[in-house]
Coordinates of C-alpha atoms in Angstrom, one line a residue:
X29 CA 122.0 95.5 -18.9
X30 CA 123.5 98.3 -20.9
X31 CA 123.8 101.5 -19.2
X32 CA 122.3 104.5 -21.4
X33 CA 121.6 108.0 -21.1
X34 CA 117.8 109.1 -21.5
X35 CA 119.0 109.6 -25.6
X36 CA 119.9 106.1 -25.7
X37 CA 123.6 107.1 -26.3
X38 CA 125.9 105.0 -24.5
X39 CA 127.8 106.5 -21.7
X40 CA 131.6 107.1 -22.8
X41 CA 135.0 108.7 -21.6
X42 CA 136.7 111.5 -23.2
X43 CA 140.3 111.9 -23.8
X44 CA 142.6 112.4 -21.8
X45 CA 146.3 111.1 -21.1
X46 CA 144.5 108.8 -18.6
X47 CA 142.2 107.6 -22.0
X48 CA 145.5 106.5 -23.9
X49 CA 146.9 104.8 -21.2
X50 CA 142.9 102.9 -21.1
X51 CA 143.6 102.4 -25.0
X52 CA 146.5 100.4 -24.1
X53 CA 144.9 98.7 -21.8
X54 CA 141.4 97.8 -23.5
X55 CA 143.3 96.2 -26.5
X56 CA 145.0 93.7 -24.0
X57 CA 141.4 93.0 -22.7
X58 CA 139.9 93.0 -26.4
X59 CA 142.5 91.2 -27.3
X60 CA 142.0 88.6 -24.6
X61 CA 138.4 88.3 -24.8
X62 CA 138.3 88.0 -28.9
X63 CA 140.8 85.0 -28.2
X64 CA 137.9 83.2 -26.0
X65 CA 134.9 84.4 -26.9
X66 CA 133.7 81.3 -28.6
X67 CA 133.9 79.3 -25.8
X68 CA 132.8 82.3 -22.8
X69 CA 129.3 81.4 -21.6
X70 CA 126.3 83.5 -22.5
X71 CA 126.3 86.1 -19.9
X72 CA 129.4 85.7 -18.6
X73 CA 130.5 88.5 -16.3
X74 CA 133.4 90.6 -18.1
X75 CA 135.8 93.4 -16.5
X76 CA 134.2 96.4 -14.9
X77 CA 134.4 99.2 -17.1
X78 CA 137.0 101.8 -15.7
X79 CA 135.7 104.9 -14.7
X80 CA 134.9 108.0 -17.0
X81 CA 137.3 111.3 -17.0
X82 CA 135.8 114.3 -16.2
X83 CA 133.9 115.6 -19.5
X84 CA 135.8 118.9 -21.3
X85 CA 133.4 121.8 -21.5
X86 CA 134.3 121.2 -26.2
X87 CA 134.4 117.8 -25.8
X88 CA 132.5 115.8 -27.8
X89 CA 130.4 112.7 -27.0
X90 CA 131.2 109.2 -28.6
X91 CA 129.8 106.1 -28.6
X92 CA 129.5 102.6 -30.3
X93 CA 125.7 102.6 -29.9
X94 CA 123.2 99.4 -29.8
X95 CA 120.5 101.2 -31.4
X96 CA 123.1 101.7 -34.5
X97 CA 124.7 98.1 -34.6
X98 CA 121.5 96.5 -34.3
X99 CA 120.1 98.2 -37.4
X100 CA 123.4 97.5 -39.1
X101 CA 123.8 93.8 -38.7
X102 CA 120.2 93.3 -40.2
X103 CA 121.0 95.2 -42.9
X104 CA 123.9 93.5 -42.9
X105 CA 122.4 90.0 -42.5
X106 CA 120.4 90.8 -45.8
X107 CA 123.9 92.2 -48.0
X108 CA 122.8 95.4 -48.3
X109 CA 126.0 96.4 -50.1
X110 CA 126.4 99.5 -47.6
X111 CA 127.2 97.5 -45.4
X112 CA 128.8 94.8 -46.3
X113 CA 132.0 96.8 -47.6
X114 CA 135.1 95.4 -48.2
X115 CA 136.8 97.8 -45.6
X116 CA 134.6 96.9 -43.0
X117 CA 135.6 93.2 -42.6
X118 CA 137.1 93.3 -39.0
X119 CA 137.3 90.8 -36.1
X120 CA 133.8 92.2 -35.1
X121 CA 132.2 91.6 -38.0
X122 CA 133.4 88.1 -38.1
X123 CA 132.1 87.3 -34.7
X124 CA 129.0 89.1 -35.2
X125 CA 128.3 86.3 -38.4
X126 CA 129.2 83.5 -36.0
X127 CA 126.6 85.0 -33.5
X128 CA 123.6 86.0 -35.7
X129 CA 124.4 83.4 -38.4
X130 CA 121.5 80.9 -37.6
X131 CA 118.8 83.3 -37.8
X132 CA 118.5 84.7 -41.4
X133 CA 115.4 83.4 -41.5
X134 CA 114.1 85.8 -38.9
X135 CA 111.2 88.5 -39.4
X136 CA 113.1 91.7 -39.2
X137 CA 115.3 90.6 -42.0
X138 CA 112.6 89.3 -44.2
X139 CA 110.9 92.7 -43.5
X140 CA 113.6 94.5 -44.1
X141 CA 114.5 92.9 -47.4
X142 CA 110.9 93.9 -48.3
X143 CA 111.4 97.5 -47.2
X144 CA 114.6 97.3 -49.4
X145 CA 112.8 96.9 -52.8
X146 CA 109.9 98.8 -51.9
X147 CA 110.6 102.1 -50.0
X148 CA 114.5 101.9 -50.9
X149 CA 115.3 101.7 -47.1
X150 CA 118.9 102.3 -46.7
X151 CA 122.1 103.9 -46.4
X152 CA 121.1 107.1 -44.0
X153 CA 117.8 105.9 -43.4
X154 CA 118.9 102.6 -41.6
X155 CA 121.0 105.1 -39.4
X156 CA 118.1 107.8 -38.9
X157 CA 115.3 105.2 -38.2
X158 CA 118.8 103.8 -35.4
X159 CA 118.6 107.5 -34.1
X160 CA 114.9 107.8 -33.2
X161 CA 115.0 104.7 -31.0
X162 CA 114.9 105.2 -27.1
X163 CA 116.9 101.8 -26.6
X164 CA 117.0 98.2 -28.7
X165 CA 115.3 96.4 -25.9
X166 CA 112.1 98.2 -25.6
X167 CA 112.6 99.5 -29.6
X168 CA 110.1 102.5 -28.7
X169 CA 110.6 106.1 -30.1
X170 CA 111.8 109.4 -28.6
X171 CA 109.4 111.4 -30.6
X172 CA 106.0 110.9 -31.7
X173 CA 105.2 109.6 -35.1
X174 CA 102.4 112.0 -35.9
X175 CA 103.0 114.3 -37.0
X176 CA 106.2 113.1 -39.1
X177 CA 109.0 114.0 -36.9
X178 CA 111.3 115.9 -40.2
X179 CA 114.7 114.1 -38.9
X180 CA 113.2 110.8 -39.5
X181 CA 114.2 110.1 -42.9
X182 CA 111.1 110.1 -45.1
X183 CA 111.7 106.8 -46.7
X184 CA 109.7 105.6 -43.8
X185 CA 105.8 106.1 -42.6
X186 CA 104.2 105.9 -39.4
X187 CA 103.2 102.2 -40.7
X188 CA 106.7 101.4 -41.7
X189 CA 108.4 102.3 -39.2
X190 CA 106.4 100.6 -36.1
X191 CA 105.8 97.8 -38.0
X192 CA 110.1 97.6 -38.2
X193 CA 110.3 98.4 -34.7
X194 CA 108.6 95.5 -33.4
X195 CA 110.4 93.2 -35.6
X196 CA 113.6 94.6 -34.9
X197 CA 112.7 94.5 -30.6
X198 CA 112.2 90.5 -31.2
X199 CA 115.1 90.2 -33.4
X200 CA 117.4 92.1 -30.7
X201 CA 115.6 89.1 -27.7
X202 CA 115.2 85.9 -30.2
X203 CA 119.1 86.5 -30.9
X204 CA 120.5 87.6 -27.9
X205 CA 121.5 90.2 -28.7
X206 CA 122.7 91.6 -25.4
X207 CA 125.2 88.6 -24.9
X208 CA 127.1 89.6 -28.3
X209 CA 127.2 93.2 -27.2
X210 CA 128.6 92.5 -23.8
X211 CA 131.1 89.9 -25.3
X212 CA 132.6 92.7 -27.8
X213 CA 132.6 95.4 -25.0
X214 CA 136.2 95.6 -25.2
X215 CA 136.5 96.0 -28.5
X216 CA 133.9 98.9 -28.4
X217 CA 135.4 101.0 -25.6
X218 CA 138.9 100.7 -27.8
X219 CA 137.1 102.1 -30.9
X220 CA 135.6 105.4 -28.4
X221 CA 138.9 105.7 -27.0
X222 CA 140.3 105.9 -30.2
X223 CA 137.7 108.2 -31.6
X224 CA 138.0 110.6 -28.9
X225 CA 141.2 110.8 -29.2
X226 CA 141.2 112.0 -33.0
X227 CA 138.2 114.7 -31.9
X228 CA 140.2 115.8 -29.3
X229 CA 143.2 117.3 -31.5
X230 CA 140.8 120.3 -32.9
X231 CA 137.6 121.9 -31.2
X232 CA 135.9 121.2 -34.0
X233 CA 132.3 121.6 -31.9
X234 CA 133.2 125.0 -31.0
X235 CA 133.9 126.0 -34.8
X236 CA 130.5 124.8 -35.4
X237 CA 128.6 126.6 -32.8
X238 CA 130.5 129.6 -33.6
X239 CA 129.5 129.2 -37.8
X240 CA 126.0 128.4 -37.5
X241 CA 125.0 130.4 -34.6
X242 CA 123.6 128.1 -32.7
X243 CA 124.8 125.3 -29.8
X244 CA 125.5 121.4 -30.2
X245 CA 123.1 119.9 -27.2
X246 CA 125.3 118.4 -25.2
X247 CA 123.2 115.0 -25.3
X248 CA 124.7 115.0 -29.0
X249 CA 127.3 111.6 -30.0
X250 CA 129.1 110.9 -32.8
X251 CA 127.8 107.1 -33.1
X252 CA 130.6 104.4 -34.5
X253 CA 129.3 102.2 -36.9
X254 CA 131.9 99.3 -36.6
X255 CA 130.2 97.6 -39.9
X256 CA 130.0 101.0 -41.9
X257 CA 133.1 100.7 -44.0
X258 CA 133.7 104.1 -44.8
X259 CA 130.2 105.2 -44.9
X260 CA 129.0 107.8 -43.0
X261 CA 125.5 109.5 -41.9
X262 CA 124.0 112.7 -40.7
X263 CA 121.5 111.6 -38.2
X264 CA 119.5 113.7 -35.8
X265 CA 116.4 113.9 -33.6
X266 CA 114.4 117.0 -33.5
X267 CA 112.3 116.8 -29.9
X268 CA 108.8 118.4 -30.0
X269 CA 110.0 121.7 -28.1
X270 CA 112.4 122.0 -31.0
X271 CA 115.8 121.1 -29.5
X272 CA 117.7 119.0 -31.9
X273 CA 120.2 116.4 -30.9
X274 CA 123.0 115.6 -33.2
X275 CA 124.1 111.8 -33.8
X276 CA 126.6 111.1 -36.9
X277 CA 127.6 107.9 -37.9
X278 CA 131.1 107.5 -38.4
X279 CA 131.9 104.0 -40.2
X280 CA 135.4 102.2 -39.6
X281 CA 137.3 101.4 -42.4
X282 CA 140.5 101.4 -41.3
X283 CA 142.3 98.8 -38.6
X284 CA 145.2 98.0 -36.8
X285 CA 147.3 95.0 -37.0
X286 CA 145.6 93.9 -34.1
X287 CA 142.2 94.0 -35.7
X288 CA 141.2 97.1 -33.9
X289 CA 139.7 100.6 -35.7
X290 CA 141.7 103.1 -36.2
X291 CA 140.8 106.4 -37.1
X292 CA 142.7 108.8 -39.1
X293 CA 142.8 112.4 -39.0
X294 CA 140.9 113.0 -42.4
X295 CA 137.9 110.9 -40.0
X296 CA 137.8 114.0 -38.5
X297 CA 136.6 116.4 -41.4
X298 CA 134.1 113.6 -41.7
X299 CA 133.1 114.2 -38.5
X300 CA 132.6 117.9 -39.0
X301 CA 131.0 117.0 -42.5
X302 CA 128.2 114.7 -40.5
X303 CA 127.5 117.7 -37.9
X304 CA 126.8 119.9 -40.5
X305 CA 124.1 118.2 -42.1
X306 CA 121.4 118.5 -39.3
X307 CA 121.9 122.7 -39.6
X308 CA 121.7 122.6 -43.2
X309 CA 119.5 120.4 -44.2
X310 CA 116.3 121.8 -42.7
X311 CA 117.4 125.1 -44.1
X312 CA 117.7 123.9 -47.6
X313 CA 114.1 122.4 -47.4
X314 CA 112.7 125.1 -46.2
X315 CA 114.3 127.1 -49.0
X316 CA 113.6 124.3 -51.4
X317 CA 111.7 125.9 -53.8
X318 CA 114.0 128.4 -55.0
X319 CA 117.5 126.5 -54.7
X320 CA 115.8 123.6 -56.5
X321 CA 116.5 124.5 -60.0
X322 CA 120.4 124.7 -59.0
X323 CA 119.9 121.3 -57.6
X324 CA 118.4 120.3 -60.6
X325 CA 121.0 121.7 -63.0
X326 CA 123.8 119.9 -61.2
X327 CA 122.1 116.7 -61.5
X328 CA 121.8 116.8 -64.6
X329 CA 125.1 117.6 -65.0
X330 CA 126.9 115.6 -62.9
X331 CA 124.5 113.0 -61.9
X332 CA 126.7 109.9 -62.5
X333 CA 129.2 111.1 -60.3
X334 CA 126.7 111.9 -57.4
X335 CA 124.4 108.9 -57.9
X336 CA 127.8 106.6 -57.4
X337 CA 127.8 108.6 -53.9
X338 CA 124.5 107.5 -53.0
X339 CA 123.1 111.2 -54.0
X340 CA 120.6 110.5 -56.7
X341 CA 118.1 113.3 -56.3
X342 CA 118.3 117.5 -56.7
X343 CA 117.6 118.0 -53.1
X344 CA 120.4 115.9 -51.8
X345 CA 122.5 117.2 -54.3
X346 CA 122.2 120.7 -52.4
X347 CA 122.1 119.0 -48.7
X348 CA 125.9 117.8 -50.0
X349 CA 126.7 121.3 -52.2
X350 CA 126.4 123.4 -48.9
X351 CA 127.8 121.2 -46.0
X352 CA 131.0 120.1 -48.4
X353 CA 131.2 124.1 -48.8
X354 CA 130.7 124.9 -45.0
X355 CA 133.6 122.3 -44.3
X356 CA 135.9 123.9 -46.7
X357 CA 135.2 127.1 -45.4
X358 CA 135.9 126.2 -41.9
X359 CA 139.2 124.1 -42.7
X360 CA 140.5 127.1 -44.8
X361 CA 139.5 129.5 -41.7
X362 CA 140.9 127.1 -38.5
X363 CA 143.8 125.2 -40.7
X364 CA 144.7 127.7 -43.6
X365 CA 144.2 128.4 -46.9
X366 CA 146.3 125.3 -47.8
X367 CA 144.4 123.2 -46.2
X368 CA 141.1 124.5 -47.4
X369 CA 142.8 124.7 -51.0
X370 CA 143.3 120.9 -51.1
X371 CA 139.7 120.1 -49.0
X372 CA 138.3 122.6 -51.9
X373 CA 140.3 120.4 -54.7
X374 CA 139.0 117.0 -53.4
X375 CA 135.2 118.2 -53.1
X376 CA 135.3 119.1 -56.5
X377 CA 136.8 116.2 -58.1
X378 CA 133.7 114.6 -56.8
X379 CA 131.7 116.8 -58.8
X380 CA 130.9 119.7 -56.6
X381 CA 131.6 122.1 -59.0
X382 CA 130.5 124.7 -57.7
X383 CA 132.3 124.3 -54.5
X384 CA 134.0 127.2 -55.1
X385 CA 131.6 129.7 -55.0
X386 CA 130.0 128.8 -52.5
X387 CA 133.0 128.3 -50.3
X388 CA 133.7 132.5 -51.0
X389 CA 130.4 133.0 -50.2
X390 CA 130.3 131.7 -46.6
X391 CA 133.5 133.5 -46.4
X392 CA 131.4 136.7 -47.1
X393 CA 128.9 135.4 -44.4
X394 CA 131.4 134.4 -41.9
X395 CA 133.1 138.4 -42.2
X396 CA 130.0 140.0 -41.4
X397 CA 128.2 138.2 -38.4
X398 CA 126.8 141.4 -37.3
X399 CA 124.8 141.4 -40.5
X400 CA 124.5 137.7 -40.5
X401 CA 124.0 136.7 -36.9
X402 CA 123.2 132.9 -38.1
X403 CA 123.5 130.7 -40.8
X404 CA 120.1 130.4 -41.3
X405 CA 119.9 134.7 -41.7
X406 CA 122.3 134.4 -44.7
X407 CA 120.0 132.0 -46.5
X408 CA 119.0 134.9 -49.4
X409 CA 122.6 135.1 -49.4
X410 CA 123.2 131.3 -50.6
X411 CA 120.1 131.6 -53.3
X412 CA 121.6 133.8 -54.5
X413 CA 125.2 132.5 -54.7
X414 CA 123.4 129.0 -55.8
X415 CA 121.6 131.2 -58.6
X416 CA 124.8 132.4 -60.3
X417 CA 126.5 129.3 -61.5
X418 CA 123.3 128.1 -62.5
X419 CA 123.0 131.0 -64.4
X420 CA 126.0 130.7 -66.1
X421 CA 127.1 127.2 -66.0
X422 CA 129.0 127.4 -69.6
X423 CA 131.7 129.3 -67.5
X424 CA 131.8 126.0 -65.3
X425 CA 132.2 123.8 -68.3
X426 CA 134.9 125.6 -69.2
X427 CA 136.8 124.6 -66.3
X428 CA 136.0 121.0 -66.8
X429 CA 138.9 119.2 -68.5
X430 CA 138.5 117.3 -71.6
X431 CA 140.0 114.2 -73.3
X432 CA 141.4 115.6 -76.6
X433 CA 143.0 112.5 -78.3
X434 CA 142.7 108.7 -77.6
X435 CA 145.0 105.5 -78.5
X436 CA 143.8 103.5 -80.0
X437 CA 140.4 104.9 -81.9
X438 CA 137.0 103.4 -81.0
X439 CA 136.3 101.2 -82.9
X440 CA 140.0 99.5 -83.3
X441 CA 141.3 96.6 -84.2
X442 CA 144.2 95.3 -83.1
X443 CA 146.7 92.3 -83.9
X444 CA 148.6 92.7 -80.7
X445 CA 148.0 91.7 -77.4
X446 CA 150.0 94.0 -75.8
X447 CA 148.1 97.3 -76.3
X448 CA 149.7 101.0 -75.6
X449 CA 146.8 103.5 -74.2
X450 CA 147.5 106.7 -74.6
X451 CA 145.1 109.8 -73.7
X452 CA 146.2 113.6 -74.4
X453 CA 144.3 116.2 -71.8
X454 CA 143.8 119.9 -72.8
X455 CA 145.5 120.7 -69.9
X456 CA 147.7 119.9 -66.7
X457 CA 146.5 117.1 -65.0
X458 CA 146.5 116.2 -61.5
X459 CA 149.0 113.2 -61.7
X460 CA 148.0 111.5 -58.6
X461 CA 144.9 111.0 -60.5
X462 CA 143.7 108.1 -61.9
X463 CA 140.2 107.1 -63.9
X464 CA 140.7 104.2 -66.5
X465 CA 139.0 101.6 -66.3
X466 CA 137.9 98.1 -68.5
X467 CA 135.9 95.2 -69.3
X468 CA 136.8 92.3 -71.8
X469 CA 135.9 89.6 -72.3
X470 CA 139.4 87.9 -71.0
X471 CA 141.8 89.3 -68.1
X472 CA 144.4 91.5 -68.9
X473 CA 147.7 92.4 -67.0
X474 CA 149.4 95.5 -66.5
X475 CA 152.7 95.7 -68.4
X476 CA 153.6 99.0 -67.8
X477 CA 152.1 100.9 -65.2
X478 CA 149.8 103.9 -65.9
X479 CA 152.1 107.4 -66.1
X480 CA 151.8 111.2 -67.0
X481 CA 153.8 112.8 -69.1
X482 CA 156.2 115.2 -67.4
X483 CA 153.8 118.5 -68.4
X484 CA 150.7 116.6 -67.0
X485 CA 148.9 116.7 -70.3
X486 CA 149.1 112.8 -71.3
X487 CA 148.5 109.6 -69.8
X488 CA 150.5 106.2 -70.9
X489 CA 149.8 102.7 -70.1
X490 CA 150.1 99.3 -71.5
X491 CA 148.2 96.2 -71.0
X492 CA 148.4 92.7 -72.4
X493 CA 144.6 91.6 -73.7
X494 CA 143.7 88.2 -74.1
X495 CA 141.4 88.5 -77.7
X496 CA 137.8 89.5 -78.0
X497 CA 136.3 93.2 -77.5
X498 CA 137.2 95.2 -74.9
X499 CA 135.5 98.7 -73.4
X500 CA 137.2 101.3 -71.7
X501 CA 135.6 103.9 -70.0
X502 CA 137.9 107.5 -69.2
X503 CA 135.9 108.2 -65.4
X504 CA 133.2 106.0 -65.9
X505 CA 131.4 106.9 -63.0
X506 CA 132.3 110.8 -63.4
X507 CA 135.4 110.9 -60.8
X508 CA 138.5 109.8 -61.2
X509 CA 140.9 111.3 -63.5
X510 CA 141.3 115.2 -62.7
X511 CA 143.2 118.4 -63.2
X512 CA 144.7 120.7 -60.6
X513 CA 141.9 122.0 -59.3
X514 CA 140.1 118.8 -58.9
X515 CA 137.8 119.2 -62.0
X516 CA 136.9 115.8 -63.3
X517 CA 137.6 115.0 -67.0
X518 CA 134.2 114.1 -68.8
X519 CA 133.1 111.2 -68.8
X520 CA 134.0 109.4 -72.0
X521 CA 134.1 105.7 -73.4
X522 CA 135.6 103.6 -76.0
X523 CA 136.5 100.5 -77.4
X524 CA 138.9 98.2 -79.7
X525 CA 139.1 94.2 -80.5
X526 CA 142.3 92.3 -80.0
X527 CA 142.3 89.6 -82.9
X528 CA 143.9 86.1 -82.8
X529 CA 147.3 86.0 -84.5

């Protein structure tokens, strides 16, 4: 059996110098178990997991949670591409297809492929529907249904979701799903080890309490999702009596030459990012109507950018605007203004343009809590700030960079295969940037790699074409190419023909 706390969150050790030594120690049991597993009986009785350090008062909890990997192999199973990421290819992920390979014929996926194409289920809602769940076994709810608990992401209804969570509680007994999870235990206590680790270097739950106003329940996990790729969620149960329990999904994207997750730094603004989302969000909803129209606006700006994030509506739009501000502001508070100048850069090259603003407005909030007690107080505050740009977005535009010359002209055509592309900037560019791409109708191969000019203001490359058209696009999905403050270039397209000789 799996031993859970009463939030279904599975119970984990924090760090510790005793933890690194365990993380030593659990890949030589991963390690050894991986190399066996497809010969180790069903059941088979592994190592006893090693006792628990005492919890740290800021610590946070982590966990690589049934509830989460259940949801994500269906999905999975059914190549939803969000999680079936190149990234997230892993030892795991191989011996979870060996194990659940002979039943893709089974109810929850065909159910799930039906919720797919009908109600868009998803991304964050395959993680929020993961959250609500007492346990995989039993598959029941923490909250009621009726009314609509407002975590549960609204892609699902009352009907929906029990329907799913019977299908999923025989999917999780006709596949044994218990003996997979027990043979990978190894691998999952490295991946927690390894996570707490990383959480451990900054008190990041502390700077949240202190910015909202308001306390992480200590029943709250950060939830791995060990076939997430580098997709991450904001998950979080609101119990009837109000208190709300936090559970971001953290995806693993990164591993080890040992197969193993690792987990940069830069995971843990991620993490921060994630924890944000269950204070904000409610707020922006219940302040809907009046920061819609800002929502609204930057869609209709920016929308290609944001729909390639998965943010294809107004109100998301604003869920993201405010939490990738919050994080900026509390980087540039806790880590400096560098720090925050870069995280600032990086949120709007991915077309948060008004990051900025509202990044010196939460500084505004965060200088006056005797005015602004909570987060939720300063609300007027962040209509108001959301108001402005949209106001006056020509001043944005004027930041945004634009292509001013391109080589060769649409519409060229061209007697050599070796073709020199050239594209002149009104201004510096950042030249760790990059946002050129192609489609012809043959390959092509690089023959000199793409370059800036020394001032930043022109990019070079050449490329050998087989012949027939070809269709470049500068930042085709609205991110890419950018200048020093992170504003994209527009979006712009072109295309020549390489003849025969």
């Amino acid at each position: 059996m799996l031993r859970r706390r009463r939030d279904g969150c599975t119970a984990s050790m924090v760090n510790s110098a005793k933890g690194r030594a365990m993380s030593r120690l659990l890949i030589v049991m991963w390690a050894a178990c991986f190399m066996t597993e497809m010969s180790t009986p069903v059941g088979a009785t592994q190592p006893g997991k090693p006792p628990a350090a005492s919890q740290a008062s800021d610590a946070i909890l982590v966990a690589v949670d049934p509830r989460m990997e259940a949801m994500s192999i269906v999905f999975r199973l059914i190549e939803a591409n969000e999680y079936n990421q190149p990234s997230s290819e892993s030892a795991y992920s191989r011996a979870a297809a060996a194990h659940f390979a002979k039943h893709t014929g089974h109810e929850a996926l065909v159910m799930a492929e039906k919720l797919r194409e009908e109600r868009s289920i998803g991304f964050d809602a395959v993680a929020s529907f993961a959250a609500h769940l007492r346990d995989v076994e039993s598959c029941e709810f923490l909250v009621p249904l009726e009314p609509w608990p407002e975590t549960l992401d609204a892609r699902w209804d009352a009907a929906s979701a029990r329907a799913f969570a019977g299908a999923l509680q025989r999917f999780v007994r006709d596949t044994e799903f218990s003996a997979f999870w027990d043979l990978q235990r190894p691998f999952r206590e490295v991946a927690e080890v390894r996570m707490r680790e990383m959480l451990a270097k900054k008190p990041i739950k502390k700077w949240i309490e202190k910015y909202f106003g308001d306390v992480i329940p200590e029943d709250s996990c950060v939830l791995i999702g060990l076939l997430n790729g580098p997709a991450n969620y904001g998950s979080s149960v609101r119990y009837p009596d109000g208190r709300v329990v936090v559970f971001p999904t953290i995806g693993a994207w990164t591993w080890d030459a040992d197969g193993l997750p690792v987990f940069p730094d830069s995971a843990r603004d991620t993490v921060l990012h994630e924890f944000c989302h269950p204070f904000v969000n409610p707020l922006v909803d219940r302040h809907l109507e009046t920061l819609l129209p800002a929502g609204e606006e930057l869609q209709k700006w920016r929308g290609q950018a944001l729909a390639a994030q998965a943010y294809g509506e107004p109100r998301t739009a604003l869920y993201e605007s405010l939490v990738r501000a919050s994080v900026t502001h509390l980087i540039r508070k806790y880590e400096g203004s560098e720090a925050g100048r870069k995280h600032q850069k990086k949120e709007t090259s991915r077309g948060f343009l008004w990051t900025a603003t509202l990044t010196d407005a939460l500084e505004r909030f965060d200088a006056d809590r005797a005015t602004y007690p909570t987060f939720k107080s300063f609300m007027p505050e962040i209509e108001k700030a959301l108001a402005r740009p949209t106001e006056s977005m020509d001043t944005i535009r004027e930041r945004v960079p634009m292509a001013l010359k391109v080589l060769p002209e649409d519409g060229s055509i061209l007697t050599d295969q070796e073709v020199k592309i050239r594209i002149e900037f009104d201004r510096t560019m950042d030249q760790s940037s990059r946002g050129l791409s192609f489609q012809s109708e043959g390959k092509y191969e690089v023959v000199t790699p793409g370059q800036f000019d020394a001032d930043g203001k022109a990019y070079t490359v050449t490329l050998r074409f087989k012949p027939g058209a070809v269709k470049a696009w500068i930042n085709q999905n609205g991110m890419g190419l950018f200048d020093e403050d992170g504003y994209a270039v527009e979006a712009k397209t072109f295309g020549f023909t390489v003849q025969e000789r």
